[in-house]
CSV table of C-alpha atoms in Angstrom, one decimal:
chain,number,residue,atom,x,y,z
G,1,UNK,CA,19.9,30.7,-13.4
G,2,UNK,CA,17.0,29.3,-15.3
G,3,UNK,CA,14.4,30.9,-12.9
G,4,UNK,CA,16.0,34.3,-13.0
G,5,UNK,CA,16.2,34.7,-16.7
G,6,UNK,CA,12.6,33.3,-17.1
G,7,UNK,CA,11.4,36.0,-14.5
G,8,UNK,CA,13.4,38.8,-16.4
G,9,UNK,CA,11.7,37.8,-19.8
G,10,UNK,CA,8.1,37.4,-18.1
G,11,UNK,CA,8.4,40.9,-16.6
G,12,UNK,CA,9.6,42.6,-19.7
G,13,UNK,CA,6.9,40.8,-21.7
G,14,UNK,CA,4.3,42.1,-19.3
G,15,UNK,CA,5.6,45.7,-19.5
G,16,UNK,CA,5.9,45.4,-23.3
G,17,UNK,CA,2.3,44.4,-23.9
G,18,UNK,CA,1.1,46.8,-21.3
G,19,UNK,CA,2.6,49.7,-23.5
G,20,UNK,CA,1.1,48.2,-26.7
G,21,UNK,CA,-2.2,48.3,-25.2
G,22,UNK,CA,-1.7,52.1,-24.4
G,23,UNK,CA,-0.6,52.5,-28.1
G,24,UNK,CA,-3.9,50.7,-29.3
G,25,UNK,CA,-6.0,52.9,-26.9
G,26,UNK,CA,-4.5,56.0,-28.2
G,27,UNK,CA,-4.9,55.0,-31.8
G,28,UNK,CA,-8.6,54.3,-31.2
G,29,UNK,CA,-9.1,57.4,-29.2
G,30,UNK,CA,-7.9,59.7,-32.1
G,31,UNK,CA,-10.0,58.0,-34.5
G,32,UNK,CA,-13.1,58.4,-32.2
G,33,UNK,CA,-12.3,62.1,-31.7
G,34,UNK,CA,-12.1,62.5,-35.5
G,35,UNK,CA,-15.6,60.7,-35.8
G,36,UNK,CA,-17.0,62.9,-33.3
G,37,UNK,CA,-16.0,66.0,-35.2
G,38,UNK,CA,-17.4,64.4,-38.7
G,39,UNK,CA,-20.7,63.7,-36.8
G,40,UNK,CA,-20.7,67.2,-35.2
G,41,UNK,CA,-21.8,65.8,-32.0
G,42,UNK,CA,-23.3,68.0,-29.4
G,43,UNK,CA,-21.0,66.9,-26.6
G,44,UNK,CA,-18.0,64.8,-26.4
G,45,UNK,CA,-19.8,62.3,-24.0
G,46,UNK,CA,-22.7,61.9,-26.4
G,47,UNK,CA,-20.1,61.3,-29.3
G,48,UNK,CA,-18.3,58.7,-27.5
G,49,UNK,CA,-21.5,57.1,-26.3
G,50,UNK,CA,-23.1,56.9,-29.9
G,51,UNK,CA,-19.8,55.6,-31.4
G,52,UNK,CA,-18.9,53.1,-28.8
G,53,UNK,CA,-22.5,51.6,-28.8
G,54,UNK,CA,-22.4,51.6,-32.6
G,55,UNK,CA,-25.6,53.7,-32.9
G,56,UNK,CA,-23.3,55.8,-35.2
G,57,UNK,CA,-20.7,53.8,-37.2
G,58,UNK,CA,-17.0,54.9,-36.3
G,59,UNK,CA,-16.1,55.4,-40.1
G,60,UNK,CA,-12.8,57.3,-39.5
G,61,UNK,CA,-11.7,54.9,-36.7
G,62,UNK,CA,-12.5,51.9,-39.1
G,63,UNK,CA,-10.6,53.6,-42.0
G,64,UNK,CA,-7.6,54.0,-39.8
G,65,UNK,CA,-7.5,50.5,-38.7
G,66,UNK,CA,-7.9,49.3,-42.5
G,67,UNK,CA,-5.0,51.6,-43.4
G,68,UNK,CA,-2.9,50.2,-40.7
G,69,UNK,CA,-3.6,46.7,-41.5
G,70,UNK,CA,-2.9,47.4,-45.3
G,71,UNK,CA,0.4,49.0,-44.4
G,72,UNK,CA,1.3,46.2,-42.2
G,73,UNK,CA,0.5,43.6,-44.7
G,74,UNK,CA,2.5,45.3,-47.4
G,75,UNK,CA,5.4,45.6,-44.9
G,76,UNK,CA,5.2,41.9,-44.1
G,77,UNK,CA,6.2,41.0,-47.8
G,78,UNK,CA,8.8,43.5,-48.2
G,79,UNK,CA,10.5,43.8,-44.8
G,80,UNK,CA,13.3,41.1,-45.1
G,81,UNK,CA,14.3,42.4,-48.5
G,82,UNK,CA,14.4,45.9,-47.5
G,83,UNK,CA,16.5,44.9,-44.4
G,84,UNK,CA,19.1,43.0,-46.5
G,85,UNK,CA,19.7,45.8,-49.1
G,86,UNK,CA,22.7,48.0,-48.9
G,87,UNK,CA,25.3,45.4,-48.7
G,88,UNK,CA,26.3,42.2,-50.5
G,89,UNK,CA,24.8,39.1,-48.7
G,90,UNK,CA,24.6,35.3,-49.1
G,91,UNK,CA,22.1,32.8,-47.7
G,92,UNK,CA,23.7,29.8,-46.2
G,93,UNK,CA,22.3,26.7,-47.9
G,94,UNK,CA,23.4,23.5,-46.3
G,95,UNK,CA,22.5,21.5,-49.2
G,96,UNK,CA,25.2,23.2,-51.1
G,97,UNK,CA,29.1,23.2,-50.7
G,98,UNK,CA,29.8,25.6,-48.0
G,99,UNK,CA,33.1,27.7,-47.5
G,100,UNK,CA,34.9,27.3,-44.2
G,101,UNK,CA,33.3,30.3,-42.5
G,102,UNK,CA,29.9,29.4,-43.9
G,103,UNK,CA,30.4,25.9,-42.4
G,104,UNK,CA,31.4,27.2,-39.1
G,105,UNK,CA,28.4,29.5,-38.8
G,106,UNK,CA,25.9,26.9,-40.0
G,107,UNK,CA,27.5,24.5,-37.5
G,108,UNK,CA,27.1,26.8,-34.5
G,109,UNK,CA,23.5,27.8,-35.7
G,110,UNK,CA,22.2,24.2,-36.2
G,111,UNK,CA,23.5,23.3,-32.8
G,112,UNK,CA,21.8,26.1,-31.2
G,113,UNK,CA,18.6,25.0,-32.8
G,114,UNK,CA,19.2,21.5,-31.5
G,115,UNK,CA,20.0,22.6,-27.9
G,116,UNK,CA,17.0,25.0,-27.8
G,117,UNK,CA,14.6,22.5,-29.2
G,118,UNK,CA,13.6,25.1,-31.8
G,119,UNK,CA,10.8,23.8,-34.0
G,120,UNK,CA,11.5,26.0,-36.9
G,121,UNK,CA,14.8,27.1,-38.6
G,122,UNK,CA,15.1,30.8,-39.7
G,123,UNK,CA,16.9,31.7,-43.0
G,124,UNK,CA,20.5,32.4,-42.3
G,125,UNK,CA,22.6,35.1,-44.0
G,126,UNK,CA,26.0,36.4,-44.0
G,127,UNK,CA,26.4,40.2,-44.9
G,128,UNK,CA,29.6,41.6,-46.1
G,129,UNK,CA,30.3,44.5,-43.9
G,130,UNK,CA,33.4,45.9,-41.9
G,131,UNK,CA,31.5,46.1,-38.8
G,132,UNK,CA,30.5,43.7,-36.2
G,133,UNK,CA,26.7,43.4,-35.8
G,134,UNK,CA,23.7,41.1,-36.4
G,135,UNK,CA,19.8,41.5,-36.7
G,136,UNK,CA,16.7,39.3,-37.0
G,137,UNK,CA,13.7,40.1,-39.3
G,138,UNK,CA,10.5,38.2,-40.1
G,139,UNK,CA,6.7,38.6,-39.3
G,140,UNK,CA,6.6,35.0,-38.1
G,141,UNK,CA,8.7,31.8,-37.6
G,142,UNK,CA,7.9,30.7,-41.2
G,143,UNK,CA,9.2,33.7,-42.9
G,144,UNK,CA,12.1,34.6,-40.3
G,145,UNK,CA,15.7,35.3,-40.8
G,146,UNK,CA,18.8,36.0,-39.0
G,147,UNK,CA,21.8,38.0,-40.6
G,148,UNK,CA,25.3,38.0,-39.3
G,149,UNK,CA,28.1,40.5,-40.5
G,150,UNK,CA,31.2,38.9,-41.9
G,151,UNK,CA,33.6,40.9,-39.5
G,152,UNK,CA,31.5,39.5,-36.4
G,153,UNK,CA,31.8,35.9,-37.8
G,154,UNK,CA,35.6,36.5,-38.0
G,155,UNK,CA,36.2,38.0,-34.6
G,156,UNK,CA,34.1,36.3,-32.2
G,157,UNK,CA,34.8,33.0,-30.6
G,158,UNK,CA,32.4,30.1,-31.1
G,159,UNK,CA,30.5,30.4,-28.0
G,160,UNK,CA,30.2,34.3,-28.3
G,161,UNK,CA,28.8,33.7,-31.9
G,162,UNK,CA,26.3,31.2,-30.5
G,163,UNK,CA,25.2,33.8,-28.0
G,164,UNK,CA,24.7,36.6,-30.7
G,165,UNK,CA,22.6,33.9,-32.6
G,166,UNK,CA,20.7,32.9,-29.6
G,167,UNK,CA,19.9,36.6,-29.2
G,168,UNK,CA,18.5,37.0,-32.6
G,169,UNK,CA,16.7,33.8,-32.2
G,170,UNK,CA,15.1,35.0,-29.0
G,171,UNK,CA,13.8,38.1,-30.8
G,172,UNK,CA,12.0,36.0,-33.3
G,173,UNK,CA,10.6,33.6,-30.6
G,174,UNK,CA,9.3,36.6,-28.7
G,175,UNK,CA,7.7,38.3,-31.7
G,176,UNK,CA,9.8,41.4,-31.6
G,177,UNK,CA,10.0,42.2,-35.3
G,178,UNK,CA,6.2,41.9,-35.7
G,179,UNK,CA,5.8,44.1,-32.5
G,180,UNK,CA,8.1,46.9,-33.5
G,181,UNK,CA,6.8,47.0,-37.1
G,182,UNK,CA,3.0,47.4,-35.7
G,183,UNK,CA,4.3,50.1,-33.3
G,184,UNK,CA,6.0,52.0,-35.9
G,185,UNK,CA,3.3,51.8,-38.3
G,186,UNK,CA,0.6,52.8,-35.6
G,187,UNK,CA,2.8,55.7,-34.6
G,188,UNK,CA,3.2,57.3,-38.0
G,189,UNK,CA,-0.8,56.6,-38.8
G,190,UNK,CA,-1.6,58.3,-35.4
G,191,UNK,CA,0.7,61.3,-36.0
G,192,UNK,CA,-0.6,61.8,-39.6
G,193,UNK,CA,-4.2,61.5,-38.4
G,194,UNK,CA,-3.8,64.2,-35.6
G,195,UNK,CA,-2.4,66.8,-38.0
G,196,UNK,CA,-5.1,66.1,-40.5
G,197,UNK,CA,-8.1,65.8,-38.4
G,198,UNK,CA,-7.3,68.9,-36.3
G,199,UNK,CA,-8.1,71.0,-39.3
G,200,UNK,CA,-10.6,68.7,-41.1
G,201,UNK,CA,-14.5,69.1,-41.2
G,202,UNK,CA,-14.1,72.8,-40.6
G,203,UNK,CA,-17.8,73.0,-40.8
G,204,UNK,CA,-18.4,71.1,-37.6
G,205,UNK,CA,-18.8,73.7,-35.1
G,206,UNK,CA,-20.7,71.9,-32.2
G,207,UNK,CA,-19.4,72.0,-28.7
G,208,UNK,CA,-18.5,68.3,-29.0
G,209,UNK,CA,-16.6,68.9,-32.4
G,210,UNK,CA,-14.8,72.0,-30.9
G,211,UNK,CA,-13.7,70.0,-27.9
G,212,UNK,CA,-12.5,67.1,-30.0
G,213,UNK,CA,-10.7,69.5,-32.3
G,214,UNK,CA,-9.1,70.9,-29.4
G,215,UNK,CA,-7.9,67.8,-27.9
G,216,UNK,CA,-6.4,66.9,-31.3
G,217,UNK,CA,-4.6,70.2,-31.5
G,218,UNK,CA,-3.0,69.5,-28.1
G,219,UNK,CA,-2.0,66.0,-29.3
G,220,UNK,CA,-0.2,67.6,-32.1
G,221,UNK,CA,2.4,68.7,-29.6
G,222,UNK,CA,2.3,65.8,-27.1
G,223,UNK,CA,1.9,62.8,-29.3
G,224,UNK,CA,5.3,62.9,-31.0
G,225,UNK,CA,7.0,63.0,-27.6
G,226,UNK,CA,4.7,60.2,-26.1
G,227,UNK,CA,5.0,58.0,-29.1
G,228,UNK,CA,8.9,58.2,-29.0
G,229,UNK,CA,9.1,57.6,-25.3
G,230,UNK,CA,6.8,54.5,-25.7
G,231,UNK,CA,8.6,53.3,-28.6
G,232,UNK,CA,12.1,53.5,-26.8
G,233,UNK,CA,10.6,51.8,-23.9
G,234,UNK,CA,9.4,48.8,-25.9
G,235,UNK,CA,12.5,48.6,-28.0
G,236,UNK,CA,14.8,48.7,-24.9
G,237,UNK,CA,12.6,46.1,-23.0
G,238,UNK,CA,13.0,43.7,-26.0
G,239,UNK,CA,16.6,44.0,-26.0
G,240,UNK,CA,16.8,43.1,-22.5
G,241,UNK,CA,14.6,40.1,-23.1
G,242,UNK,CA,16.6,38.8,-26.0
G,243,UNK,CA,19.8,39.4,-23.9
G,244,UNK,CA,18.1,37.1,-21.2
G,245,UNK,CA,16.8,34.9,-23.7
G,246,UNK,CA,20.3,34.3,-25.1
G,247,UNK,CA,21.7,33.6,-21.8
G,248,UNK,CA,18.8,31.4,-20.9
G,249,UNK,CA,19.7,29.1,-24.2
G,250,UNK,CA,23.1,29.2,-23.4
G,251,UNK,CA,22.8,28.3,-19.8
G,252,UNK,CA,25.4,31.0,-19.3
G,253,UNK,CA,25.4,35.0,-19.5
G,254,UNK,CA,29.2,35.2,-20.0
G,255,UNK,CA,29.4,34.6,-23.8
G,256,UNK,CA,26.8,37.2,-24.4
G,257,UNK,CA,28.4,39.8,-22.1
G,258,UNK,CA,31.9,39.1,-23.9
G,259,UNK,CA,30.3,39.4,-27.3
G,260,UNK,CA,28.7,42.9,-26.3
G,261,UNK,CA,31.9,44.2,-25.0
G,262,UNK,CA,33.8,43.1,-28.1
G,263,UNK,CA,31.2,44.8,-30.4
G,264,UNK,CA,30.9,48.0,-28.4
G,265,UNK,CA,34.7,48.1,-28.3
G,266,UNK,CA,34.9,48.0,-31.9
G,267,UNK,CA,32.6,50.8,-32.5
G,268,UNK,CA,34.2,52.9,-30.2
G,269,UNK,CA,37.4,52.5,-31.8
G,270,UNK,CA,36.2,52.9,-35.5
G,271,UNK,CA,33.8,54.9,-37.4
G,272,UNK,CA,31.4,53.1,-39.9
G,273,UNK,CA,28.9,54.3,-42.4
G,274,UNK,CA,25.8,52.3,-42.3
G,275,UNK,CA,24.5,51.7,-46.0
G,276,UNK,CA,21.0,50.9,-44.9
G,277,UNK,CA,19.6,53.1,-42.0
G,278,UNK,CA,16.4,51.1,-42.1
G,279,UNK,CA,17.9,48.1,-40.2
G,280,UNK,CA,20.0,50.4,-37.6
G,281,UNK,CA,17.4,50.0,-34.9
G,282,UNK,CA,17.2,46.2,-35.5
G,283,UNK,CA,21.0,45.6,-34.8
G,284,UNK,CA,22.2,43.7,-31.8
G,285,UNK,CA,24.2,47.0,-31.1
G,286,UNK,CA,22.7,50.3,-31.9
G,287,UNK,CA,25.2,53.1,-32.8
G,288,UNK,CA,22.9,55.9,-31.9
G,289,UNK,CA,24.2,58.4,-29.1
G,290,UNK,CA,21.1,60.2,-28.6
G,291,UNK,CA,17.6,58.5,-27.9
G,292,UNK,CA,19.0,55.1,-28.7
G,293,UNK,CA,16.6,52.4,-29.1
G,294,UNK,CA,18.9,50.0,-27.2
G,295,UNK,CA,19.9,50.2,-23.6
G,296,UNK,CA,23.5,51.0,-22.7
G,297,UNK,CA,26.1,48.2,-22.9
G,298,UNK,CA,26.7,48.8,-19.3
G,299,UNK,CA,22.9,48.3,-18.3
G,300,UNK,CA,22.7,45.3,-20.4
G,301,UNK,CA,25.7,43.7,-18.8
G,302,UNK,CA,24.4,44.6,-15.4
G,303,UNK,CA,21.1,42.9,-16.4
G,304,UNK,CA,22.7,39.8,-17.5
G,305,UNK,CA,24.5,39.7,-14.3
G,306,UNK,CA,21.4,40.1,-12.4
G,307,UNK,CA,22.2,43.5,-11.0
G,308,UNK,CA,20.0,46.5,-10.5
G,309,UNK,CA,20.6,49.7,-12.2
């Protein structure tokens, strides 16, 4: 079992970072096209050559990078607070007197950390909510957190609860929150840049500038679809990885399978209003019916069973 889940995690990791490299390449490409328009280059080839050899400083590309970095740094400081908003919540502090449910949750949590030889301890929260779900947040291990809804805590068996926590812990260990945050920010900046730069520097009428502008105009139509497909690909691969990570830590895939079945059945039988749409894509179970950021429950279970789909 160990080698199978390690292989799944490794394969999905490679796929995900390959897509991230594509994201970064597109981001830089858009910035360079804008710089070619700014410089009014005689040809596209000459513009790329001058910019890539730094004979001309890629100012717009640099500014886009600085903006992306600034937005990411701001988001790092605010992300966990934003994710927790919308419901009453409580952080579990083992140094204080715990209620029965808090004690149960922390016991399962600490046992998992010990069995996983985890060198860090994420902050642990209970969110008061009528639905069964969970999510992880945090830029790195030092500011990481795991949140479990009260209903999930009440309705899952101990091994199923442990599997859910293992799933969220795997997200943290794999750097998923950091990755999805960067991808989301890069996507928005790219889309904004394409819309602006296609009509900016209207006085640049050289052949190179015209070609660069035409490419940006085409990207206005292609890029939204492309970024959506790539984002869904990354998100779904990270869910498969986290499921496999949970099964690997548990040394058994059955608790994760049962937890997924119970959560999906609960959502199938009830209609819930999510008070914080920001965290919808971070949940263990995504309720979106169209263009879901998560694989189907059927495919996740097949993956946990080692079956092709």
